[in-house]
mmCIF file of C-alpha atoms in Angstrom:
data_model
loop_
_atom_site.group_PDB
_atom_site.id
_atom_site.type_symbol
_atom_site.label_atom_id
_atom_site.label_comp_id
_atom_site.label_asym_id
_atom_site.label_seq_id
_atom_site.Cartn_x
_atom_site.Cartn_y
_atom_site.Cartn_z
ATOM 1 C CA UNK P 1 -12.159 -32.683 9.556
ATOM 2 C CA UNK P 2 -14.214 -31.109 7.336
ATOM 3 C CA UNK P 3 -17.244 -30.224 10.674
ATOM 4 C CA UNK P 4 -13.946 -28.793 12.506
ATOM 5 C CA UNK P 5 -12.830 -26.601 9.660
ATOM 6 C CA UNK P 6 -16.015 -25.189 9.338
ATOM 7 C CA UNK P 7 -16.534 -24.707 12.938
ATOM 8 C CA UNK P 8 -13.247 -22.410 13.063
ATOM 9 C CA UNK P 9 -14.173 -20.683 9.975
ATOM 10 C CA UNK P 10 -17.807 -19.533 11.494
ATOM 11 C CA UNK P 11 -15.990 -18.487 14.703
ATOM 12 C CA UNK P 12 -13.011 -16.586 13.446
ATOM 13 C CA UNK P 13 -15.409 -14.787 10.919
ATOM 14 C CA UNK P 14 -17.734 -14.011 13.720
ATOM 15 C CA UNK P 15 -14.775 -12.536 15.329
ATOM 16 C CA UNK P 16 -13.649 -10.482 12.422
ATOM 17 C CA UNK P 17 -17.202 -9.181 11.846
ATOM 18 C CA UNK P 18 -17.566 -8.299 15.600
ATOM 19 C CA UNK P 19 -14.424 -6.432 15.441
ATOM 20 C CA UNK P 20 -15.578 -4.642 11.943
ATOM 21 C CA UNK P 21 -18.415 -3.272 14.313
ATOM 22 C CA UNK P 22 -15.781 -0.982 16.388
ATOM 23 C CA UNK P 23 -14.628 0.829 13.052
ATOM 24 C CA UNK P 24 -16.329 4.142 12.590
ATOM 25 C CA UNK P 25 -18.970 4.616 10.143
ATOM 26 C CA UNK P 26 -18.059 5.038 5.961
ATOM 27 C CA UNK P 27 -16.972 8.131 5.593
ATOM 28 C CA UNK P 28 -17.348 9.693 9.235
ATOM 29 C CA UNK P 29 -15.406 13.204 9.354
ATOM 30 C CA UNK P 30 -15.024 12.428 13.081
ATOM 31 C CA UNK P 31 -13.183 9.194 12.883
ATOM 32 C CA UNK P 32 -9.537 9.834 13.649
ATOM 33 C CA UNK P 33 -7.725 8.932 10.237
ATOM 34 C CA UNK P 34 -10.063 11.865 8.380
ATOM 35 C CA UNK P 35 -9.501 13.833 11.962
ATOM 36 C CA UNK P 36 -5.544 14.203 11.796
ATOM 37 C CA UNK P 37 -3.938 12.874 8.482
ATOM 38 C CA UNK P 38 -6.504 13.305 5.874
ATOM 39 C CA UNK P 39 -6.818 17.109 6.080
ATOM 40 C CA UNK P 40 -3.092 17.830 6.435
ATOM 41 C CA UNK P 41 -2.842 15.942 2.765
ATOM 42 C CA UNK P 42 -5.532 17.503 1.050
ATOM 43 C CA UNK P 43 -5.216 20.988 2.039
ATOM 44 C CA UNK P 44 -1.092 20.641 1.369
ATOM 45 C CA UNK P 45 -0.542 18.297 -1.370
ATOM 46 C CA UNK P 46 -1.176 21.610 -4.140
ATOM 47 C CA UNK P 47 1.258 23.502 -2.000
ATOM 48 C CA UNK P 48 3.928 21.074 -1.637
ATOM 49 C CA UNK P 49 4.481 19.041 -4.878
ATOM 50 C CA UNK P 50 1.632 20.671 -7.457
ATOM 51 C CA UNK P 51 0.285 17.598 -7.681
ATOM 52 C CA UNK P 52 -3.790 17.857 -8.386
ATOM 53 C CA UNK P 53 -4.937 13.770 -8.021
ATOM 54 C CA UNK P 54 -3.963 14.053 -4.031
ATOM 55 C CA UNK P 55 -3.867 9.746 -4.005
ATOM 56 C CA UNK P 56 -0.980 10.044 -6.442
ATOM 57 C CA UNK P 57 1.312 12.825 -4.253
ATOM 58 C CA UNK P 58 0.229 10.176 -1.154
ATOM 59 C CA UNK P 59 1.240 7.461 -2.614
ATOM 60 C CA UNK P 60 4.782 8.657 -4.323
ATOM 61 C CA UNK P 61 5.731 11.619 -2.276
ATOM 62 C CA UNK P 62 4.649 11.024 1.179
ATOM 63 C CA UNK P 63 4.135 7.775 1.578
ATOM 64 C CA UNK P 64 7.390 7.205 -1.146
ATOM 65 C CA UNK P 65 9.053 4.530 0.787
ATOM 66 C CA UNK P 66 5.307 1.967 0.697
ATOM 67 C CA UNK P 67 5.219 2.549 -2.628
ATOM 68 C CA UNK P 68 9.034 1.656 -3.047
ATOM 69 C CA UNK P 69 8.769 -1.635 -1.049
ATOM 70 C CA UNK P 70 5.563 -2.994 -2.993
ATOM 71 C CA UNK P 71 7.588 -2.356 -6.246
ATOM 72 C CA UNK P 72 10.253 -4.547 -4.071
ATOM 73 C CA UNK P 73 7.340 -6.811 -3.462
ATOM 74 C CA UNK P 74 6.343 -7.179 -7.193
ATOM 75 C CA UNK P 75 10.023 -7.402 -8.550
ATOM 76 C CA UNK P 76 10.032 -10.461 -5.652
ATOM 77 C CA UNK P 77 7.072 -12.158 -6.926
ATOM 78 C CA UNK P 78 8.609 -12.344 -10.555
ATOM 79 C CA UNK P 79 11.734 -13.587 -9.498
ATOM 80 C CA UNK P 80 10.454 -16.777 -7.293
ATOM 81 C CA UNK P 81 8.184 -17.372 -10.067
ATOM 82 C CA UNK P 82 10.653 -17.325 -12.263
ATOM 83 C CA UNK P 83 13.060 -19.656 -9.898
ATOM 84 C CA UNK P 84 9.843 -22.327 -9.180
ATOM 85 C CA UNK P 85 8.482 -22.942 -12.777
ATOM 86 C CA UNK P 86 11.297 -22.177 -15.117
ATOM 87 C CA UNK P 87 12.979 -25.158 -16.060
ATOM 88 C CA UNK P 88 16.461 -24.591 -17.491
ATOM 89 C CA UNK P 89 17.154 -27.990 -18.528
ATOM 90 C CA UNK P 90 15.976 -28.184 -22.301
ATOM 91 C CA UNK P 91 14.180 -31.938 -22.409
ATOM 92 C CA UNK P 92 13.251 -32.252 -26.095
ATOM 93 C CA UNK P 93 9.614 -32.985 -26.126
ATOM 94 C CA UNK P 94 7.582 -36.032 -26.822
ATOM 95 C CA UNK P 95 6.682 -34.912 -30.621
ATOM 96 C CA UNK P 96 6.470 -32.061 -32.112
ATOM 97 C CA UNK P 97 3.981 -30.269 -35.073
ATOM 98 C CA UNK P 98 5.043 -28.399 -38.018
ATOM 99 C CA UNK P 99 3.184 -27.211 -40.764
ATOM 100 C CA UNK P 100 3.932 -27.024 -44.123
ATOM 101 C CA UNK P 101 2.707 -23.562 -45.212
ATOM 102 C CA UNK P 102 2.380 -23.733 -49.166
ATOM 103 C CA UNK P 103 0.452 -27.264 -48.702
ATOM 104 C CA UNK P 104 -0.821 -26.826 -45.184
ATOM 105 C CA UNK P 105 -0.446 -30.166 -44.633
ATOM 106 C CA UNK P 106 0.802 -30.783 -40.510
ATOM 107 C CA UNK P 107 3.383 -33.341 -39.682
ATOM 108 C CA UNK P 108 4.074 -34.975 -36.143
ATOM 109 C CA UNK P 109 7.357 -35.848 -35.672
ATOM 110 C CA UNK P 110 8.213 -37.682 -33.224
ATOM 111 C CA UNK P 111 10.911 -37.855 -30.439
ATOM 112 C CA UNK P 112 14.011 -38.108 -32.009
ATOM 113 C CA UNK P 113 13.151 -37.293 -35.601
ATOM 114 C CA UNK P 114 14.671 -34.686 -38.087
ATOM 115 C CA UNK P 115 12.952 -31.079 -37.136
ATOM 116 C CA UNK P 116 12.712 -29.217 -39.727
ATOM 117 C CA UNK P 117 14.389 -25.266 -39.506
ATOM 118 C CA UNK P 118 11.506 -22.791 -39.544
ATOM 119 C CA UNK P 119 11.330 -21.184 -42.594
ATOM 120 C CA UNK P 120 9.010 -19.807 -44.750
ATOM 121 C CA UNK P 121 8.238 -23.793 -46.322
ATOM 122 C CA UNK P 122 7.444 -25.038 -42.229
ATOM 123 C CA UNK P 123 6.242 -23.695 -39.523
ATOM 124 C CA UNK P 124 6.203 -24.618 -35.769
ATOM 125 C CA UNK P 125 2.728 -24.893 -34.244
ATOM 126 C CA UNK P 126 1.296 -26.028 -30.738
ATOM 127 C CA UNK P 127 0.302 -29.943 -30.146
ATOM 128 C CA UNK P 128 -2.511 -28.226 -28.400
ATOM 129 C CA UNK P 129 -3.261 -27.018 -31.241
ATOM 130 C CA UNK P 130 -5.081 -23.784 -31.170
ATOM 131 C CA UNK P 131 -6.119 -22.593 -35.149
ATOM 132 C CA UNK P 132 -4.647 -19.217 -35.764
ATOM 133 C CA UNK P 133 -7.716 -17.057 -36.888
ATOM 134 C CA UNK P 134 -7.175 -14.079 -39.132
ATOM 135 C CA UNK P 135 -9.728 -12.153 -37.452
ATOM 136 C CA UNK P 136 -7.533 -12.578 -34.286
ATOM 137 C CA UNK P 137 -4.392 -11.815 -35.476
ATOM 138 C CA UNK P 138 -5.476 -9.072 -37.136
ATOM 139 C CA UNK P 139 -7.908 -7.727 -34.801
ATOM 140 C CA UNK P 140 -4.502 -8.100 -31.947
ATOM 141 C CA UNK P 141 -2.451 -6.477 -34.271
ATOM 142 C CA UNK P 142 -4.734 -3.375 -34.707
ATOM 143 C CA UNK P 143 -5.826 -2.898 -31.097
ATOM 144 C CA UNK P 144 -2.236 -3.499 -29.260
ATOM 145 C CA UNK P 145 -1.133 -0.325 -30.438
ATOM 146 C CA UNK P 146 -3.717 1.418 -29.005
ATOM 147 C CA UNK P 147 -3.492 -0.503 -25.273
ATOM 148 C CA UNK P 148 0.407 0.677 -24.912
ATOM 149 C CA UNK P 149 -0.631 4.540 -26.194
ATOM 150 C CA UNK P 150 -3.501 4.228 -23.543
ATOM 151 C CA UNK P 151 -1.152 2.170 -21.109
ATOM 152 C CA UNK P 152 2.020 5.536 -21.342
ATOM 153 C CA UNK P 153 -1.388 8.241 -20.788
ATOM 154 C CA UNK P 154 -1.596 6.181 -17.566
ATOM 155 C CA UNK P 155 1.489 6.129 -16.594
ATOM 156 C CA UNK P 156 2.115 10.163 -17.483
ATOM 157 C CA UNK P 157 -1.600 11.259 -16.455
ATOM 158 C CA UNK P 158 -1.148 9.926 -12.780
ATOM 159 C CA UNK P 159 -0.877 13.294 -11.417
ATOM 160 C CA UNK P 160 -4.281 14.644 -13.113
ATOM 161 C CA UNK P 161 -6.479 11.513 -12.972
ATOM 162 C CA UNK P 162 -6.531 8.207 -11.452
ATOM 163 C CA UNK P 163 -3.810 6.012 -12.430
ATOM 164 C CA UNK P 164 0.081 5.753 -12.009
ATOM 165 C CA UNK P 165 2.443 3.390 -12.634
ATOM 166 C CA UNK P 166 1.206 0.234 -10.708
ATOM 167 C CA UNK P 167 -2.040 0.327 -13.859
ATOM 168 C CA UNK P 168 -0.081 1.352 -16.715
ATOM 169 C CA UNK P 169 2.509 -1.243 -15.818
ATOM 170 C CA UNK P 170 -0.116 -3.446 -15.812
ATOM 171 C CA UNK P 171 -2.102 -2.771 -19.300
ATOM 172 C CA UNK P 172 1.540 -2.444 -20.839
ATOM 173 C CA UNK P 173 1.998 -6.129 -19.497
ATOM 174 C CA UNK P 174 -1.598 -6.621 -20.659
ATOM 175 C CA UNK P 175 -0.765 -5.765 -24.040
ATOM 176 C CA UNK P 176 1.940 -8.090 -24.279
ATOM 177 C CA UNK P 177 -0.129 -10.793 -22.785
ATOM 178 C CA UNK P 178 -2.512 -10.359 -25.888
ATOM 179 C CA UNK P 179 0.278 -10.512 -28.097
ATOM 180 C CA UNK P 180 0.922 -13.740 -27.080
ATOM 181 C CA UNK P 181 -2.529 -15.349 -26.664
ATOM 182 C CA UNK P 182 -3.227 -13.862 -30.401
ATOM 183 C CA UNK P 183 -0.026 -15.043 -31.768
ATOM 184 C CA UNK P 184 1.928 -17.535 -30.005
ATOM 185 C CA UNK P 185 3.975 -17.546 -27.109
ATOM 186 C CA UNK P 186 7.336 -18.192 -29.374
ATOM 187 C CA UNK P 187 6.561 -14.953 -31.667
ATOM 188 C CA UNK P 188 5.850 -13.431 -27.904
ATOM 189 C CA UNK P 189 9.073 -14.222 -26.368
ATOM 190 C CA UNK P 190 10.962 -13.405 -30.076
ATOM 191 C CA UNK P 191 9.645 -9.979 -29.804
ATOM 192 C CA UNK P 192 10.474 -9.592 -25.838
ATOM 193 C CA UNK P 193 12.846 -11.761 -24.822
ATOM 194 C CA UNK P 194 13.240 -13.331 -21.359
ATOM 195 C CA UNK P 195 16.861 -11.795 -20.353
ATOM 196 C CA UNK P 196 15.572 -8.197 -21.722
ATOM 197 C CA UNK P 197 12.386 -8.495 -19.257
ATOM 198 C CA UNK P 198 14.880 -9.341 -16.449
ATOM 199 C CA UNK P 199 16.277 -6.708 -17.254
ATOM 200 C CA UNK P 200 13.329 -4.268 -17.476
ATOM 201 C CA UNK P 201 12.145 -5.531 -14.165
ATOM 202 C CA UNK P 202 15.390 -4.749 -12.533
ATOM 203 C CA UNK P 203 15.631 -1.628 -13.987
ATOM 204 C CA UNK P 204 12.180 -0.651 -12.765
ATOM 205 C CA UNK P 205 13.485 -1.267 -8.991
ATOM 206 C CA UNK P 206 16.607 0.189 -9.878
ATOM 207 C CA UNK P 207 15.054 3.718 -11.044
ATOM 208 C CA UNK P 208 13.116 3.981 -7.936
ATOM 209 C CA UNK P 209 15.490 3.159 -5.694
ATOM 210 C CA UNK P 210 17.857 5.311 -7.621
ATOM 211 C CA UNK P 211 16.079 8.409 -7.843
ATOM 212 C CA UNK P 212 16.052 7.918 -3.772
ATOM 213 C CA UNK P 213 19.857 7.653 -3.780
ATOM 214 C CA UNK P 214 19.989 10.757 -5.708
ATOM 215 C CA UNK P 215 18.388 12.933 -3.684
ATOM 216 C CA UNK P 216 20.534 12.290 -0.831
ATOM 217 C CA UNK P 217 23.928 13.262 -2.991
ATOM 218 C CA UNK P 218 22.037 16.726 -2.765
ATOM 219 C CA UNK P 219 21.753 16.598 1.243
ATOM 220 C CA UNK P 220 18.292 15.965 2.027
ATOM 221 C CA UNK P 221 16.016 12.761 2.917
ATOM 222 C CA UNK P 222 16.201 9.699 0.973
ATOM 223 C CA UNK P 223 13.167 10.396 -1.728
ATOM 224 C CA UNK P 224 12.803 13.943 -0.787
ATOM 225 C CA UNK P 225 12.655 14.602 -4.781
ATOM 226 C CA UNK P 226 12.619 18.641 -4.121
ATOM 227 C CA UNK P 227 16.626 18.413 -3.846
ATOM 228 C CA UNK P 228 16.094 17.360 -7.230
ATOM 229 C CA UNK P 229 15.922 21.131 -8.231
ATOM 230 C CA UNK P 230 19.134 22.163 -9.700
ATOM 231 C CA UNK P 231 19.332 19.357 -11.407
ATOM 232 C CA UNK P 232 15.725 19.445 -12.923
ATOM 233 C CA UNK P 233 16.344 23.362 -13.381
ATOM 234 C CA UNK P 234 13.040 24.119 -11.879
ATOM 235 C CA UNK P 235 11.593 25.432 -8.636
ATOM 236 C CA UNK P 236 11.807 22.475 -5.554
ATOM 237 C CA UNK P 237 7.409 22.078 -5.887
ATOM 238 C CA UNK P 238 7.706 21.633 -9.190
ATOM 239 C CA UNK P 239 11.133 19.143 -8.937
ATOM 240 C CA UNK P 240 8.487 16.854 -6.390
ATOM 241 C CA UNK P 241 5.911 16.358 -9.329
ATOM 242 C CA UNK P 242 8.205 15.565 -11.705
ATOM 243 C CA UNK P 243 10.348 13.271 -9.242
ATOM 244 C CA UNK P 244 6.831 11.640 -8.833
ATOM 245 C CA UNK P 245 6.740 10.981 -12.593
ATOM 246 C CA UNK P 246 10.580 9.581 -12.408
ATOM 247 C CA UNK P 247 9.465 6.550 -9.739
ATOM 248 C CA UNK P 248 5.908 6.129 -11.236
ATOM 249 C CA UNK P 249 7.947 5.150 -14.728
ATOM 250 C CA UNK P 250 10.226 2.588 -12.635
ATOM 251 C CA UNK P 251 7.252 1.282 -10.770
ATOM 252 C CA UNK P 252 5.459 1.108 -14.599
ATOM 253 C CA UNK P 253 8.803 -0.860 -15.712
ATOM 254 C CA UNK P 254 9.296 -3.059 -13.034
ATOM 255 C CA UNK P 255 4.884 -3.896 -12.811
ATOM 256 C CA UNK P 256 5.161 -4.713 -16.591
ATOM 257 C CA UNK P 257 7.810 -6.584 -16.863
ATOM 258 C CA UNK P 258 6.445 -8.796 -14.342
ATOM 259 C CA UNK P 259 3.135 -9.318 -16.009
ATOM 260 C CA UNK P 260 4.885 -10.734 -18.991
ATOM 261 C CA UNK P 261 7.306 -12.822 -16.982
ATOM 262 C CA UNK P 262 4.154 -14.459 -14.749
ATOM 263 C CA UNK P 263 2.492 -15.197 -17.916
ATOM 264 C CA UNK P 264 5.611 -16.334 -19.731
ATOM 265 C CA UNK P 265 6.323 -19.296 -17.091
ATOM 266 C CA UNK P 266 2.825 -19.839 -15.826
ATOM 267 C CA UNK P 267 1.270 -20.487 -19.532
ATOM 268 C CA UNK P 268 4.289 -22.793 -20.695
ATOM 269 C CA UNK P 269 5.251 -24.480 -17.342
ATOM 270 C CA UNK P 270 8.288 -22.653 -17.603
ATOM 271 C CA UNK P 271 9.801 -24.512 -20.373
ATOM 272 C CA UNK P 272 8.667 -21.257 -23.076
ATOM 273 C CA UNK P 273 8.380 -23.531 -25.596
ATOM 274 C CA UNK P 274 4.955 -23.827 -26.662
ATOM 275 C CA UNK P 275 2.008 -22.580 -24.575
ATOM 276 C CA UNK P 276 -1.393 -20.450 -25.009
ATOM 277 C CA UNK H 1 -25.728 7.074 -5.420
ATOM 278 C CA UNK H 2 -28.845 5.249 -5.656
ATOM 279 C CA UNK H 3 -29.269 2.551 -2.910
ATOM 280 C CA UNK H 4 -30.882 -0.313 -4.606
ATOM 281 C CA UNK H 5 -28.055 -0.797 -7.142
ATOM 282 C CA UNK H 6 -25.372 -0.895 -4.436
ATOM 283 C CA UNK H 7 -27.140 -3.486 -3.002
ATOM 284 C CA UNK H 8 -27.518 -5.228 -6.447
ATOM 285 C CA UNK H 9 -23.810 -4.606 -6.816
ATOM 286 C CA UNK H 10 -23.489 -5.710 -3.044
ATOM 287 C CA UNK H 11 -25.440 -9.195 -3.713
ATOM 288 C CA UNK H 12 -23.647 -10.590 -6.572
ATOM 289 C CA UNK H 13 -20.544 -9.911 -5.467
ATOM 290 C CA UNK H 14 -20.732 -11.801 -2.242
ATOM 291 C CA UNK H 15 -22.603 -14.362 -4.793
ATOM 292 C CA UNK H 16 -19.880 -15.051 -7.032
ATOM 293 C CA UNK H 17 -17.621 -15.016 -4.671
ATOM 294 C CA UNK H 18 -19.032 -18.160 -3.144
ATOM 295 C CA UNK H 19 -19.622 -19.288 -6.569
ATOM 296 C CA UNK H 20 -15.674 -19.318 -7.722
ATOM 297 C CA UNK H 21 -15.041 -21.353 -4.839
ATOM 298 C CA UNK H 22 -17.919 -23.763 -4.852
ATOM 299 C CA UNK H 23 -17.731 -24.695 -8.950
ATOM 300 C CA UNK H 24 -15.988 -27.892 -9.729
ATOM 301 C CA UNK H 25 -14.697 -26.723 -13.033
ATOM 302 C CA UNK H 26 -11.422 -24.554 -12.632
ATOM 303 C CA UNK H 27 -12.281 -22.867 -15.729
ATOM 304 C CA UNK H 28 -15.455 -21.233 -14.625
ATOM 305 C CA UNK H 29 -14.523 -20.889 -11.662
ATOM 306 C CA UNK H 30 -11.233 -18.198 -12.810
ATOM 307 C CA UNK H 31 -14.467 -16.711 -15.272
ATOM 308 C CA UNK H 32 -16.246 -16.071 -12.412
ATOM 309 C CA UNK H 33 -13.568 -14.945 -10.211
ATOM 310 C CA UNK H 34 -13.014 -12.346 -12.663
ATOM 311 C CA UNK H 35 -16.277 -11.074 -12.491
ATOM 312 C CA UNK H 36 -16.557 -10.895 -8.895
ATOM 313 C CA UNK H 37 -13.022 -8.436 -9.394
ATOM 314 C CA UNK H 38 -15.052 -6.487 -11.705
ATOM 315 C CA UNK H 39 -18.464 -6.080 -9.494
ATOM 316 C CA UNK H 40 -15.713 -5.092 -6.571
ATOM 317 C CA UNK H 41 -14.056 -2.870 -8.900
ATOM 318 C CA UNK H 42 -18.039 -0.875 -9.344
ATOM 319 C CA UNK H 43 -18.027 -1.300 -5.455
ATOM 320 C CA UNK H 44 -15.033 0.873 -5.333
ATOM 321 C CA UNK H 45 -15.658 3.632 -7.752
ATOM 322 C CA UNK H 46 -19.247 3.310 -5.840
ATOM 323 C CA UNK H 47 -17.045 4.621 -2.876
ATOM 324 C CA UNK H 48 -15.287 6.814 -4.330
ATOM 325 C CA UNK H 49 -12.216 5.133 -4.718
ATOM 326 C CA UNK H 50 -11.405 5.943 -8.235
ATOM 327 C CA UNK H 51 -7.478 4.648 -8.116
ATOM 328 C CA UNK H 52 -8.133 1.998 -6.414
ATOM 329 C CA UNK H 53 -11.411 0.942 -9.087
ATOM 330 C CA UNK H 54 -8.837 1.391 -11.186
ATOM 331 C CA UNK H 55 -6.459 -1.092 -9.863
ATOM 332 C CA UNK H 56 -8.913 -3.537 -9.285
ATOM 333 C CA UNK H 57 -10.302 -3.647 -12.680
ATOM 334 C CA UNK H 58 -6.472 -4.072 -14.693
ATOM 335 C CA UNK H 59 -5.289 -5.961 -11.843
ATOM 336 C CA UNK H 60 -8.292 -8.114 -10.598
ATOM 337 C CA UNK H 61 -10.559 -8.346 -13.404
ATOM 338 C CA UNK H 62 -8.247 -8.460 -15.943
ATOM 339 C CA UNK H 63 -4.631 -10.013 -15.937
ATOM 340 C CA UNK H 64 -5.442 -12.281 -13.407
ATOM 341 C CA UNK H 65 -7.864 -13.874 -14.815
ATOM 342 C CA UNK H 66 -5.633 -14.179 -17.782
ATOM 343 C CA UNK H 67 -2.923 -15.557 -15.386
ATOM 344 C CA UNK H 68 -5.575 -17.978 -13.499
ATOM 345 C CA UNK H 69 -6.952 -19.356 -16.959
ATOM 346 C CA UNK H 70 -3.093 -19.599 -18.370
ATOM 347 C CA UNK H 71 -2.773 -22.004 -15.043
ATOM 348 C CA UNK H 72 -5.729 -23.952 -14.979
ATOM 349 C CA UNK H 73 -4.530 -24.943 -19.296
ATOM 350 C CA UNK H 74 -1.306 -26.313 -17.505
ATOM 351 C CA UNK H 75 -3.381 -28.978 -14.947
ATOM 352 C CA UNK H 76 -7.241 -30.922 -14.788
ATOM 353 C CA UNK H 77 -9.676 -28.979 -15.568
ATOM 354 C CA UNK H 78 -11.918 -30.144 -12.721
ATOM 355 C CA UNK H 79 -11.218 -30.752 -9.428
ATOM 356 C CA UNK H 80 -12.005 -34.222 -7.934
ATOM 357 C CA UNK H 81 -13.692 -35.582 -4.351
#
């Protein structure tokens, strides 16, 4: 099994290489995408939407409806995650730790004891017990600030530098992510609960696809943003870049929120009770 | 760009590539898969490629390695056979 498997692999790689032969040389003027499409983008994108980073005016403006459908694609992935690992069913665990803060002493109780409320006298912890270091916490605390200022300059700088939505949604998740592995995933999910990053994720999708329903209400192509004029009060160039900014906020949204959810189910085995 | 480093770059990445799939130990093996994202991510700024570097490097190198590790807590560490 294992002779056969390699066998295949060698020969369908061979064919994949021998058909990577055919493409035209890195960077080749001559070869037909830079012949026909490339120019008409980069010698139009300033003139059509004032857009200076030409990836970013491909990406949302003229290529709006790929961009739409891999939001559709992320917003997919965090909902079957969320319908394979989430358990609903709350099965009270085998035992559970708490801590007593003013003595630090840690008691295990066990299935079907008296739990304790947290308070300010007990606090929950992880069996796998992972010690909470100051220098984490506060080291998180100072730095996570800093991630979501960096994360919205992403998002809002797409049209000057590299970036967009798709990275800032995903160092916005990112930041939440550390919140979590420097905290706990409890404190995590107290901050950002899991209905309000349904919702967020939805809301992402529902922006984009929005905006595209909007410009049709003004009579021209679904995602055409330069019908968005009158209602941006601004000339229809300038009405593309900022309908560019519009979906590259839902695509942030909807990215983000599906960071957190992925890490949500996959670190807890969907129960979002304790985790790393 | 200079030659010898993209073939550095070029090297390694095919290198730890292999490597994340040949390690035993799940753990290492997301570590390493997380650098190969990274030396990719070089690859593509290498190219020119700025947004998609950029992608790579959040995306690749760093929540899903985060996501991969976060997995690997939830099952054996190593894989048997």
């Amino acid at each position: 099994m294992k002779i056969t498997g390699l066998i295949s692999l060698i020969f369908i790689g061979g064919l994949l290489f021998y058909g990577a032969l055919d493409f035209p040389p890195w960077g080749d003027p001559t070869s037909p995408a830079s012949s026909h499409l490339s120019p008409y983008y980069i010698e139009h994108s300033i003139k059509d939407t004032s857009v200076p980073n030409v990836v970013t005016a491909v990406l949302a403006d003229y290529r709006g409806y790929d961009t739409m459908f891999e939001t559709i694609v992320i917003f997919t992935a965090g909902i079957v995650c969320i319908f394979l690992l989430r358990s609903f069913k709350e099965k009270a665990p085998e035992s559970r730790m708490y801590r007593h803060i003013p003595t630090g002493i840690i008691l295990r109780i066990e299935k079907g004891g008296k739990v304790p409320h947290e308070s300010e006298y007990f606090e929950h912890i992880d069996s796998v017990w992972i010690p909470y270091d100051l220098v984490i916490r506060t080291t998180c605390r100072m730095i996570i600030p800093f991630i979501q200022v960096f994360a919205l300059y992403v998002i809002a700088h797409g049209h000057h530098s590299p970036g967009g939505g798709f990275q800032g949604g995903v160092i916005m998740g990112a930041s939440f992510v550390l919140f979590a592995i420097g905290f706990n995933l409890r404190s995590a999910i107290k901050q950002m609960s899991e209905k309000i990053v349904a919702f967020i994720c939805a809301l992402g999708v529902l922006i984009y696809a929005g905006t595209g329903v909007l410009c049709m209400f003004f009579k021209a192509n679904y995602l055409d943003y330069s019908a968005l004029a009158p209602l941006l009060r601004t000339d229809p160039v300038t009405a593309r870049s900022h309908g560019i900014l519009i979906v590259e906020i839902g695509v942030g949204m909807a990215v983000m929120a599906v960071m957190v959810v992925l890490y949500y189910n996959l670190s807890s085995a969907g129960k979002h009770d304790e985790g790393l | 760009m200079i030659w010898q480093i993209e073939l550095i770059i070029l090297v390694l990445v095919v290198l730890f590539g292999f490597g994340a799939l040949a390690t035993k130990d799940l753990l290492s093996a997301a570590i390493l898969f997380g650098a190969y994202s990274f030396l990719l991510c070089l690859l593509w700024a290498i190219m020119g490629a700025v947004d998609v570097a950029f992608t790579e490097a959040s995306v690749g190198a760093g929540v899903s390695t985060v996501l991969i590790v976060s997995a690997v807590l939830r099952t054996t560490r190593r894989t048997d056979h």
